[in-house]
Amino acid sequence: MTMMTLSDQAVIGGLKNKEDISKYAVQNFIPFDPVHKRTEAELKDSSGNEIKVTKGAPQVIIELSTNTDDEKNKAKNIVSEFAEKGYRALGVALDKGDGKWLLTGILPLFDPPRVDAAETISTASKLGVKVKMVTGDAIAIAKEIAGKLGLGTNILDASNLGKTSQDNDITSIEQADGFAQVFPEHKFHIVDELQSQNHIVGMTGDGVNDAPALKKADCGIAVSGATDAARAAADIVLMTPGLSVIIKAIEESRKIFQRMNSYTIYRIAETLRVLFFMTLSILVFNFYPVTAIMIVLLAILNDGAIISIAYDNVKYSKVPEAWNMKRVLTISSILGLAGVVASFLLFYLAERVFHVDRAMIQSLIYLKLSVAGQLTIFVTRTKGPFWSIKPSKTLLIAVITAQIIATLISVYGIFMSPIGWKWAGFVWGYAVIWFFISDSVKRISYKLIDKEKSN
């Protein structure tokens, strides 16, 4: 069974007398492949005569034919004229059995870009993503389509790739708006060269010949209707027509990155403030600030709340992002050390100023670590003031629920000495004051880091 391509359907749809097809029987069929760029069929007519027909890239069919040079040049001019108007051309040739191919015509086909392509490319550019066209079409067609899509018209002939020095080759690839007359190996080469210059490369494709490049790319995207090979090689498979969903994927991935960044800063800061405070308390004061059961309660309530960070509201960046571990470690260390200072100050006030016994001090510190720890979530989730991005209801409910439980445990002394509502209110007020201090310290730290980076 032979599957018809869209071009086949267009040709058959344009026939005036479709009954003519029934006069021929297919004896052998060679499907299109991206290397030879043509398809071929052996036919037998109703009289028993055998012929061969071929259809494919016009430059390939013209070169294959035995027509005169004048006829070939005329055909090339026709192809160029079609290309300048944005029409893709196919060459058709016939072999009557003597082994000589005769060019019989040039078929113009209009293959418009997807309806959302121009808008998608424009939005991607605003998000800092450079879009390049990679096509097997002639340069003239590529330039015409690229102009309509707002890509730019610096379109290179892919056949020249790899023929110059490596530096010039890389520079040409980086500066190009697209590539025309591309073979499968060119796609892989383009992706490989861009990656060698530390570019994060995404690629869309749908055919078997796209599979190597899709696999090589940092993010391979198989479009709707792609072959099984392309789907298997891709990281993302689009199930519906159009490319606008790629923008949604970019936006969502950047939101995920923001949440991961916030969680990482929070997790490191919280680990530093708990471990440093406990270690120094034991070594310097020979005092265990929290019991084993308190540590378990902190872990359960904190981990249950921070899961909701995955559903938090965030603003995605307008430019591509990458991990800046120096900044992450700096901010988290500053917040962590601020938490250690706050914990030791509470310990000093409770023991030296208010003369509270150490069993009750443990309960006070437990509540402080729980409340201040989860308030830190609201500090780390933004670069600006904590109120600059409204937190999600899920995050608020999770934190409030966890802290209600932690407060009740402390007030009524479940697994620890009770502190009562008066001391619980004191700890809450103390934690809130340090929350505002930590937020101010964070904002100053970001400004200093960004200022140093700009210099």
CSV table of C-alpha atoms in Angstrom, one decimal:
chain,number,residue,atom,x,y,z
A,1,MET,CA,0.0,0.0,0.0
A,2,THR,CA,1.4,3.4,-1.0
A,3,MET,CA,0.8,6.4,1.3
A,4,MET,CA,0.2,9.7,-0.6
A,5,THR,CA,2.0,12.8,0.5
A,6,LEU,CA,0.3,16.2,0.5
A,7,SER,CA,2.0,17.1,-2.8
A,8,ASP,CA,0.6,13.9,-4.3
A,9,GLN,CA,-2.9,14.8,-3.1
A,10,ALA,CA,-2.5,18.3,-4.6
A,11,VAL,CA,-1.4,16.9,-8.0
A,12,ILE,CA,-4.2,14.4,-8.1
A,13,GLY,CA,-6.7,17.0,-7.0
A,14,GLY,CA,-5.6,19.2,-9.9
A,15,LEU,CA,-6.2,16.6,-12.6
A,16,LYS,CA,-9.0,17.4,-15.0
A,17,ASN,CA,-9.7,13.8,-15.8
A,18,LYS,CA,-9.0,11.6,-12.7
A,19,GLU,CA,-10.0,8.5,-14.6
A,20,ASP,CA,-6.6,8.6,-16.5
A,21,ILE,CA,-5.0,7.3,-13.4
A,22,SER,CA,-6.8,4.0,-13.7
A,23,LYS,CA,-5.0,3.3,-17.0
A,24,TYR,CA,-1.7,2.7,-15.2
A,25,ALA,CA,-0.7,-0.1,-12.8
A,26,VAL,CA,2.3,0.5,-10.4
A,27,GLN,CA,4.9,-2.2,-10.8
A,28,ASN,CA,7.5,-0.8,-8.4
A,29,PHE,CA,7.7,2.2,-6.2
A,30,ILE,CA,10.7,3.9,-4.6
A,31,PRO,CA,9.6,6.4,-1.9
A,32,PHE,CA,11.1,9.8,-1.4
A,33,ASP,CA,14.2,10.0,0.7
A,34,PRO,CA,16.0,13.2,1.9
A,35,VAL,CA,19.3,12.2,0.4
A,36,HIS,CA,18.3,11.6,-3.3
A,37,LYS,CA,15.4,14.1,-2.9
A,38,ARG,CA,13.1,12.3,-5.3
A,39,THR,CA,10.6,9.5,-5.7
A,40,GLU,CA,10.3,7.1,-8.6
A,41,ALA,CA,7.7,4.6,-9.9
A,42,GLU,CA,7.6,2.0,-12.6
A,43,LEU,CA,4.3,1.9,-14.4
A,44,LYS,CA,2.6,-0.3,-17.0
A,45,ASP,CA,-0.2,1.1,-19.1
A,46,SER,CA,-3.3,-0.7,-20.5
A,47,SER,CA,-1.3,-1.7,-23.6
A,48,GLY,CA,1.4,-3.4,-21.6
A,49,ASN,CA,4.0,-0.6,-22.2
A,50,GLU,CA,6.4,0.0,-19.3
A,51,ILE,CA,7.5,3.5,-18.3
A,52,LYS,CA,9.2,5.2,-15.4
A,53,VAL,CA,8.3,8.5,-13.8
A,54,THR,CA,10.0,10.5,-11.1
A,55,LYS,CA,9.2,13.6,-9.1
A,56,GLY,CA,11.3,15.5,-6.7
A,57,ALA,CA,13.5,18.5,-6.0
A,58,PRO,CA,13.7,20.5,-9.3
A,59,GLN,CA,17.5,20.8,-9.2
A,60,VAL,CA,17.8,17.1,-8.8
A,61,ILE,CA,15.3,16.3,-11.6
A,62,ILE,CA,16.8,18.9,-14.0
A,63,GLU,CA,20.3,17.4,-13.4
A,64,LEU,CA,19.0,13.9,-14.0
A,65,SER,CA,17.3,14.8,-17.3
A,66,THR,CA,18.8,14.6,-20.7
A,67,ASN,CA,17.1,17.7,-22.0
A,68,THR,CA,19.1,20.4,-23.8
A,69,ASP,CA,21.0,23.0,-21.9
A,70,ASP,CA,18.6,25.7,-23.1
A,71,GLU,CA,15.6,23.7,-21.8
A,72,LYS,CA,17.4,23.1,-18.4
A,73,ASN,CA,18.2,26.8,-18.1
A,74,LYS,CA,14.6,27.7,-18.9
A,75,ALA,CA,13.4,25.3,-16.3
A,76,LYS,CA,15.8,26.7,-13.7
A,77,ASN,CA,14.5,30.2,-14.4
A,78,ILE,CA,11.0,29.1,-14.0
A,79,VAL,CA,11.9,27.5,-10.6
A,80,SER,CA,13.5,30.8,-9.5
A,81,GLU,CA,10.5,32.8,-10.6
A,82,PHE,CA,8.2,30.5,-8.5
A,83,ALA,CA,10.6,30.7,-5.6
A,84,GLU,CA,10.6,34.5,-5.5
A,85,LYS,CA,6.8,34.3,-5.2
A,86,GLY,CA,7.1,31.8,-2.3
A,87,TYR,CA,6.1,28.8,-4.4
A,88,ARG,CA,7.8,25.5,-3.9
A,89,ALA,CA,8.6,23.7,-7.2
A,90,LEU,CA,8.8,20.1,-8.0
A,91,GLY,CA,10.4,18.7,-11.1
A,92,VAL,CA,8.7,15.8,-13.1
A,93,ALA,CA,10.6,13.5,-15.5
A,94,LEU,CA,9.7,10.6,-17.7
A,95,ASP,CA,11.7,7.5,-18.9
A,96,LYS,CA,9.9,5.7,-21.8
A,97,GLY,CA,12.1,2.7,-21.4
A,98,ASP,CA,15.3,3.8,-23.2
A,99,GLY,CA,17.0,4.8,-19.9
A,100,LYS,CA,16.9,8.5,-20.7
A,101,TRP,CA,15.0,10.8,-18.4
A,102,LEU,CA,13.1,13.6,-20.1
A,103,LEU,CA,12.0,16.6,-18.0
A,104,THR,CA,8.3,17.0,-18.7
A,105,GLY,CA,7.3,19.8,-16.4
A,106,ILE,CA,7.7,22.0,-13.3
A,107,LEU,CA,4.9,21.8,-10.6
A,108,PRO,CA,4.4,24.9,-8.4
A,109,LEU,CA,3.1,24.2,-5.0
A,110,PHE,CA,2.2,26.7,-2.3
A,111,ASP,CA,3.1,25.5,1.2
A,112,PRO,CA,2.2,28.4,3.5
A,113,PRO,CA,3.7,28.6,7.0
A,114,ARG,CA,1.4,27.5,9.9
A,115,VAL,CA,-1.1,30.2,10.8
A,116,ASP,CA,0.4,30.9,14.2
A,117,ALA,CA,4.1,30.7,13.0
A,118,ALA,CA,4.7,34.5,12.7
A,119,GLU,CA,3.2,35.3,16.1
A,120,THR,CA,5.1,32.4,17.7
A,121,ILE,CA,8.4,33.6,16.3
A,122,SER,CA,7.7,37.2,17.4
A,123,THR,CA,6.8,36.1,20.9
A,124,ALA,CA,9.9,33.8,21.1
A,125,SER,CA,12.1,36.7,20.1
A,126,LYS,CA,10.7,38.8,22.9
A,127,LEU,CA,11.5,36.0,25.3
A,128,GLY,CA,15.2,36.0,24.2
A,129,VAL,CA,14.9,33.0,21.9
A,130,LYS,CA,16.7,33.3,18.5
A,131,VAL,CA,14.7,31.4,15.8
A,132,LYS,CA,16.5,30.1,12.7
A,133,MET,CA,14.8,28.5,9.7
A,134,VAL,CA,16.2,25.1,8.5
A,135,THR,CA,14.6,23.9,5.2
A,136,GLY,CA,15.3,21.8,2.3
A,137,ASP,CA,13.8,24.4,0.0
A,138,ALA,CA,15.7,26.7,-2.4
A,139,ILE,CA,17.3,29.9,-1.0
A,140,ALA,CA,14.8,32.1,-2.8
A,141,ILE,CA,11.8,30.3,-1.3
A,142,ALA,CA,13.4,30.4,2.2
A,143,LYS,CA,14.1,34.1,1.9
A,144,GLU,CA,10.5,34.8,0.8
A,145,ILE,CA,9.0,32.7,3.7
A,146,ALA,CA,11.5,34.1,6.2
A,147,GLY,CA,10.5,37.6,5.2
A,148,LYS,CA,6.9,36.9,5.8
A,149,LEU,CA,7.6,35.4,9.2
A,150,GLY,CA,9.8,38.3,10.3
A,151,LEU,CA,12.9,36.1,10.6
A,152,GLY,CA,15.3,38.1,8.6
A,153,THR,CA,16.7,37.2,5.1
A,154,ASN,CA,20.2,36.2,5.9
A,155,ILE,CA,19.6,32.7,4.6
A,156,LEU,CA,22.7,30.5,3.9
A,157,ASP,CA,23.1,27.7,1.5
A,158,ALA,CA,23.6,24.7,3.7
A,159,SER,CA,25.8,23.0,1.1
A,160,ASN,CA,28.6,25.5,2.0
A,161,LEU,CA,28.7,24.5,5.6
A,162,GLY,CA,31.9,22.9,6.7
A,163,LYS,CA,33.8,24.1,3.6
A,164,THR,CA,35.4,27.1,5.3
A,165,SER,CA,37.5,27.3,8.5
A,166,GLN,CA,35.8,26.2,11.7
A,167,ASP,CA,35.8,29.7,13.1
A,168,ASN,CA,34.1,31.2,10.0
A,169,ASP,CA,31.7,28.3,9.9
A,170,ILE,CA,30.6,28.8,13.5
A,171,THR,CA,30.3,32.6,13.0
A,172,SER,CA,28.2,32.1,9.9
A,173,ILE,CA,25.9,29.7,11.7
A,174,GLU,CA,25.5,32.0,14.7
A,175,GLN,CA,24.7,35.0,12.5
A,176,ALA,CA,22.4,33.3,10.0
A,177,ASP,CA,18.7,33.7,10.1
A,178,GLY,CA,18.2,30.4,8.4
A,179,PHE,CA,19.6,27.7,6.1
A,180,ALA,CA,18.2,26.5,2.8
A,181,GLN,CA,18.8,23.4,0.6
A,182,VAL,CA,19.5,21.4,3.8
A,183,PHE,CA,20.4,17.7,3.9
A,184,PRO,CA,20.0,15.6,7.1
A,185,GLU,CA,23.6,15.8,8.0
A,186,HIS,CA,23.5,19.6,7.8
A,187,LYS,CA,20.8,19.7,10.6
A,188,PHE,CA,23.0,17.7,12.9
A,189,HIS,CA,26.0,19.9,12.1
A,190,ILE,CA,24.1,23.1,12.8
A,191,VAL,CA,22.9,21.9,16.2
A,192,ASP,CA,26.3,20.6,17.1
A,193,GLU,CA,28.1,23.8,16.2
A,194,LEU,CA,25.7,26.0,18.1
A,195,GLN,CA,26.1,23.7,21.2
A,196,SER,CA,29.9,24.0,20.9
A,197,GLN,CA,29.5,27.7,21.5
A,198,ASN,CA,27.4,27.1,24.7
A,199,HIS,CA,24.1,27.9,23.1
A,200,ILE,CA,21.0,26.0,24.4
A,201,VAL,CA,19.5,24.6,21.2
A,202,GLY,CA,15.9,23.6,20.6
A,203,MET,CA,14.8,22.1,17.3
A,204,THR,CA,11.4,21.2,15.7
A,205,GLY,CA,11.0,18.4,13.1
A,206,ASP,CA,8.7,15.8,11.9
A,207,GLY,CA,10.6,13.4,9.6
A,208,VAL,CA,12.9,10.4,9.9
A,209,ASN,CA,15.7,12.5,8.7
A,210,ASP,CA,15.2,15.0,11.6
A,211,ALA,CA,15.7,12.3,14.2
A,212,PRO,CA,19.5,12.6,14.7
A,213,ALA,CA,19.3,16.4,15.1
A,214,LEU,CA,16.2,16.1,17.4
A,215,LYS,CA,18.2,13.7,19.5
A,216,LYS,CA,21.3,15.9,19.5
A,217,ALA,CA,19.4,19.1,20.4
A,218,ASP,CA,19.0,20.2,24.1
A,219,CYS,CA,15.3,20.1,23.5
A,220,GLY,CA,13.9,18.2,20.5
A,221,ILE,CA,10.3,19.0,19.6
A,222,ALA,CA,8.4,16.6,17.3
A,223,VAL,CA,5.5,18.5,15.8
A,224,SER,CA,2.0,17.2,15.2
A,225,GLY,CA,1.9,14.4,12.6
A,226,ALA,CA,5.6,13.5,13.1
A,227,THR,CA,6.9,10.1,12.2
A,228,ASP,CA,7.5,7.5,14.9
A,229,ALA,CA,11.3,8.0,14.6
A,230,ALA,CA,11.0,11.7,15.2
A,231,ARG,CA,8.7,11.2,18.2
A,232,ALA,CA,11.1,8.7,19.7
A,233,ALA,CA,14.1,11.0,19.3
A,234,ALA,CA,12.3,14.1,20.6
A,235,ASP,CA,12.0,15.4,24.2
A,236,ILE,CA,8.6,16.9,23.5
A,237,VAL,CA,5.8,15.7,21.2
A,238,LEU,CA,3.1,18.1,20.1
A,239,MET,CA,-0.2,16.4,19.7
A,240,THR,CA,-2.1,19.3,18.1
A,241,PRO,CA,-1.3,21.4,15.0
A,242,GLY,CA,0.5,24.7,15.4
A,243,LEU,CA,3.6,25.9,17.2
A,244,SER,CA,2.2,28.4,19.8
A,245,VAL,CA,2.3,25.7,22.5
A,246,ILE,CA,6.1,25.9,22.4
A,247,ILE,CA,5.8,29.4,23.8
A,248,LYS,CA,3.6,28.0,26.6
A,249,ALA,CA,6.3,25.4,27.3
A,250,ILE,CA,9.0,28.1,27.5
A,251,GLU,CA,6.9,30.2,29.9
A,252,GLU,CA,6.0,27.2,32.1
A,253,SER,CA,9.6,26.0,32.2
A,254,ARG,CA,10.8,29.4,33.3
A,255,LYS,CA,8.1,29.4,36.0
A,256,ILE,CA,9.4,26.0,37.2
A,257,PHE,CA,12.9,27.3,37.2
A,258,GLN,CA,11.8,30.3,39.4
A,259,ARG,CA,10.2,27.9,41.9
A,260,MET,CA,13.2,25.6,41.9
A,261,ASN,CA,15.5,28.6,42.5
A,262,SER,CA,13.3,29.8,45.4
A,263,TYR,CA,13.1,26.4,46.9
A,264,THR,CA,16.9,25.9,46.7
A,265,ILE,CA,17.6,29.2,48.4
A,266,TYR,CA,15.1,28.4,51.1
A,267,ARG,CA,16.3,24.9,51.7
A,268,ILE,CA,20.0,25.9,52.0
A,269,ALA,CA,19.1,28.9,54.3
A,270,GLU,CA,16.9,26.7,56.5
A,271,THR,CA,19.5,24.0,56.8
A,272,LEU,CA,22.2,26.5,57.7
A,273,ARG,CA,20.1,28.2,60.4
A,274,VAL,CA,19.1,25.0,62.1
A,275,LEU,CA,22.4,23.1,61.9
A,276,PHE,CA,24.6,26.0,62.8
A,277,PHE,CA,22.4,27.0,65.7
A,278,MET,CA,22.2,23.5,67.1
A,279,THR,CA,25.9,22.7,66.6
A,280,LEU,CA,27.1,26.0,68.2
A,281,SER,CA,24.6,25.7,71.0
A,282,ILE,CA,25.9,22.2,71.9
A,283,LEU,CA,29.5,23.1,71.5
A,284,VAL,CA,29.5,26.5,73.2
A,285,PHE,CA,26.7,26.3,75.7
A,286,ASN,CA,26.4,22.5,76.2
A,287,PHE,CA,22.7,22.9,75.5
A,288,TYR,CA,20.5,21.0,73.2
A,289,PRO,CA,18.1,23.7,71.8
A,290,VAL,CA,15.6,21.2,70.4
A,291,THR,CA,14.8,17.6,71.2
A,292,ALA,CA,14.7,14.7,68.8
A,293,ILE,CA,10.9,14.7,68.7
A,294,MET,CA,11.0,18.5,67.9
A,295,ILE,CA,13.3,17.9,65.0
A,296,VAL,CA,10.8,15.3,63.7
A,297,LEU,CA,7.9,17.7,64.0
A,298,LEU,CA,9.8,20.4,62.3
A,299,ALA,CA,10.6,18.1,59.4
A,300,ILE,CA,7.0,16.9,59.0
A,301,LEU,CA,5.3,20.3,59.2
A,302,ASN,CA,7.9,22.1,57.1
A,303,ASP,CA,8.1,19.5,54.4
A,304,GLY,CA,4.4,19.3,54.2
A,305,ALA,CA,4.2,23.1,53.6
A,306,ILE,CA,7.0,23.5,51.2
A,307,ILE,CA,5.5,21.0,48.8
A,308,SER,CA,3.0,23.8,48.0
A,309,ILE,CA,5.9,25.9,46.5
A,310,ALA,CA,5.3,23.9,43.3
A,311,TYR,CA,1.9,25.6,43.0
A,312,ASP,CA,3.1,29.1,43.9
A,313,ASN,CA,2.6,32.2,41.7
A,314,VAL,CA,5.7,33.3,40.0
A,315,LYS,CA,6.7,35.8,37.2
A,316,TYR,CA,8.7,34.1,34.5
A,317,SER,CA,11.8,35.9,33.2
A,318,LYS,CA,11.8,37.6,29.8
A,319,VAL,CA,15.3,36.3,29.1
A,320,PRO,CA,16.7,32.7,29.2
A,321,GLU,CA,17.9,31.8,32.6
A,322,ALA,CA,20.7,29.5,34.0
A,323,TRP,CA,21.7,28.5,37.4
A,324,ASN,CA,23.9,31.1,39.2
A,325,MET,CA,25.1,29.0,42.1
A,326,LYS,CA,27.3,31.9,43.4
A,327,ARG,CA,24.2,34.1,43.9
A,328,VAL,CA,22.1,31.2,45.2
A,329,LEU,CA,24.7,30.3,47.8
A,330,THR,CA,25.4,33.9,48.7
A,331,ILE,CA,21.7,34.8,49.3
A,332,SER,CA,21.0,31.6,51.2
A,333,SER,CA,24.1,31.9,53.4
A,334,ILE,CA,23.2,35.5,54.3
A,335,LEU,CA,19.6,34.5,55.2
A,336,GLY,CA,20.8,31.4,57.0
A,337,LEU,CA,23.3,33.4,59.2
A,338,ALA,CA,20.6,36.0,59.9
A,339,GLY,CA,18.4,33.1,61.2
A,340,VAL,CA,21.3,31.9,63.4
A,341,VAL,CA,21.7,35.3,64.9
A,342,ALA,CA,17.9,35.6,65.5
A,343,SER,CA,17.9,32.2,67.3
A,344,PHE,CA,20.8,33.0,69.6
A,345,LEU,CA,19.3,36.3,70.4
A,346,LEU,CA,16.0,34.6,71.4
A,347,PHE,CA,18.0,32.1,73.5
A,348,TYR,CA,19.8,35.0,75.3
A,349,LEU,CA,16.6,36.9,76.0
A,350,ALA,CA,14.8,33.8,77.3
A,351,GLU,CA,17.6,32.7,79.6
A,352,ARG,CA,19.4,35.9,80.7
A,353,VAL,CA,16.6,38.5,80.5
A,354,PHE,CA,13.4,36.6,81.2
A,355,HIS,CA,15.1,33.7,83.2
A,356,VAL,CA,13.1,31.0,81.6
A,357,ASP,CA,14.0,27.4,82.4
A,358,ARG,CA,15.7,25.4,79.6
A,359,ALA,CA,12.9,23.0,79.0
A,360,MET,CA,10.6,25.9,78.2
A,361,ILE,CA,13.4,27.5,76.2
A,362,GLN,CA,13.4,24.4,74.0
A,363,SER,CA,9.7,24.9,73.3
A,364,LEU,CA,10.2,28.6,72.5
A,365,ILE,CA,13.0,27.8,70.1
A,366,TYR,CA,11.0,25.0,68.5
A,367,LEU,CA,8.1,27.4,67.7
A,368,LYS,CA,10.6,30.1,66.6
A,369,LEU,CA,12.3,27.7,64.2
A,370,SER,CA,9.0,26.6,62.8
A,371,VAL,CA,7.4,30.0,62.3
A,372,ALA,CA,10.5,31.8,61.2
A,373,GLY,CA,11.5,28.9,58.9
A,374,GLN,CA,8.2,29.0,57.0
A,375,LEU,CA,8.1,32.8,56.8
A,376,THR,CA,11.5,32.5,55.1
A,377,ILE,CA,9.6,30.9,52.2
A,378,PHE,CA,8.0,34.3,51.5
A,379,VAL,CA,11.4,36.0,51.6
A,380,THR,CA,13.1,33.6,49.2
A,381,ARG,CA,10.3,33.5,46.6
A,382,THR,CA,11.0,37.1,45.3
A,383,LYS,CA,14.0,39.2,44.5
A,384,GLY,CA,12.1,42.4,45.4
A,385,PRO,CA,9.9,43.0,48.5
A,386,PHE,CA,8.0,39.9,49.7
A,387,TRP,CA,4.7,41.5,48.6
A,388,SER,CA,5.8,42.1,45.0
A,389,ILE,CA,4.4,38.8,43.9
A,390,LYS,CA,1.1,37.6,45.4
A,391,PRO,CA,1.6,34.1,46.9
A,392,SER,CA,-0.8,31.4,45.7
A,393,LYS,CA,-3.7,30.3,47.9
A,394,THR,CA,-2.3,26.8,48.1
A,395,LEU,CA,1.0,28.1,49.6
A,396,LEU,CA,-0.8,30.4,52.1
A,397,ILE,CA,-3.2,27.7,53.3
A,398,ALA,CA,-0.3,25.1,53.6
A,399,VAL,CA,1.9,27.5,55.7
A,400,ILE,CA,-1.0,28.8,57.9
A,401,THR,CA,-2.2,25.2,58.6
A,402,ALA,CA,1.3,24.0,59.5
A,403,GLN,CA,1.9,27.0,61.8
A,404,ILE,CA,-1.5,26.6,63.5
A,405,ILE,CA,-0.5,23.0,64.3
A,406,ALA,CA,3.0,24.0,65.5
A,407,THR,CA,1.6,26.8,67.7
A,408,LEU,CA,-1.0,24.5,69.3
A,409,ILE,CA,1.7,21.9,70.0
A,410,SER,CA,3.9,24.5,71.7
A,411,VAL,CA,1.1,26.2,73.6
A,412,TYR,CA,-0.4,23.0,75.1
A,413,GLY,CA,2.9,21.2,75.4
A,414,ILE,CA,2.4,18.2,73.2
A,415,PHE,CA,5.7,16.3,73.3
A,416,MET,CA,7.3,19.3,75.0
A,417,SER,CA,6.9,21.8,77.8
A,418,PRO,CA,3.9,24.1,77.4
A,419,ILE,CA,4.5,27.8,76.8
A,420,GLY,CA,1.0,29.2,76.9
A,421,TRP,CA,-0.5,31.8,74.6
A,422,LYS,CA,1.4,34.8,76.0
A,423,TRP,CA,4.8,33.3,75.1
A,424,ALA,CA,3.5,32.0,71.8
A,425,GLY,CA,2.4,35.6,70.9
A,426,PHE,CA,5.9,36.8,71.9
A,427,VAL,CA,7.6,34.3,69.6
A,428,TRP,CA,5.3,35.1,66.7
A,429,GLY,CA,6.0,38.8,67.1
A,430,TYR,CA,9.7,38.1,67.3
A,431,ALA,CA,9.6,35.9,64.2
A,432,VAL,CA,7.7,38.5,62.2
A,433,ILE,CA,10.1,41.3,63.1
A,434,TRP,CA,13.0,39.2,61.9
A,435,PHE,CA,11.0,38.3,58.8
A,436,PHE,CA,11.0,42.0,57.8
A,437,ILE,CA,14.7,42.3,58.7
A,438,SER,CA,15.5,39.2,56.5
A,439,ASP,CA,13.5,40.6,53.6
A,440,SER,CA,15.4,43.9,53.8
A,441,VAL,CA,18.7,42.1,54.0
A,442,LYS,CA,17.8,40.0,51.0
A,443,ARG,CA,16.9,43.0,48.8
A,444,ILE,CA,20.1,44.8,49.7
A,445,SER,CA,22.1,41.6,48.9
A,446,TYR,CA,20.5,41.2,45.5
A,447,LYS,CA,21.2,44.9,44.7
A,448,LEU,CA,24.9,44.5,45.7
A,449,ILE,CA,25.3,41.3,43.7
A,450,ASP,CA,23.6,42.7,40.6
A,451,LYS,CA,25.7,45.9,40.9
A,452,GLU,CA,28.9,43.9,41.1
A,453,LYS,CA,27.8,41.8,38.1
A,454,SER,CA,27.1,44.9,36.0
A,455,ASN,CA,30.5,46.3,36.8
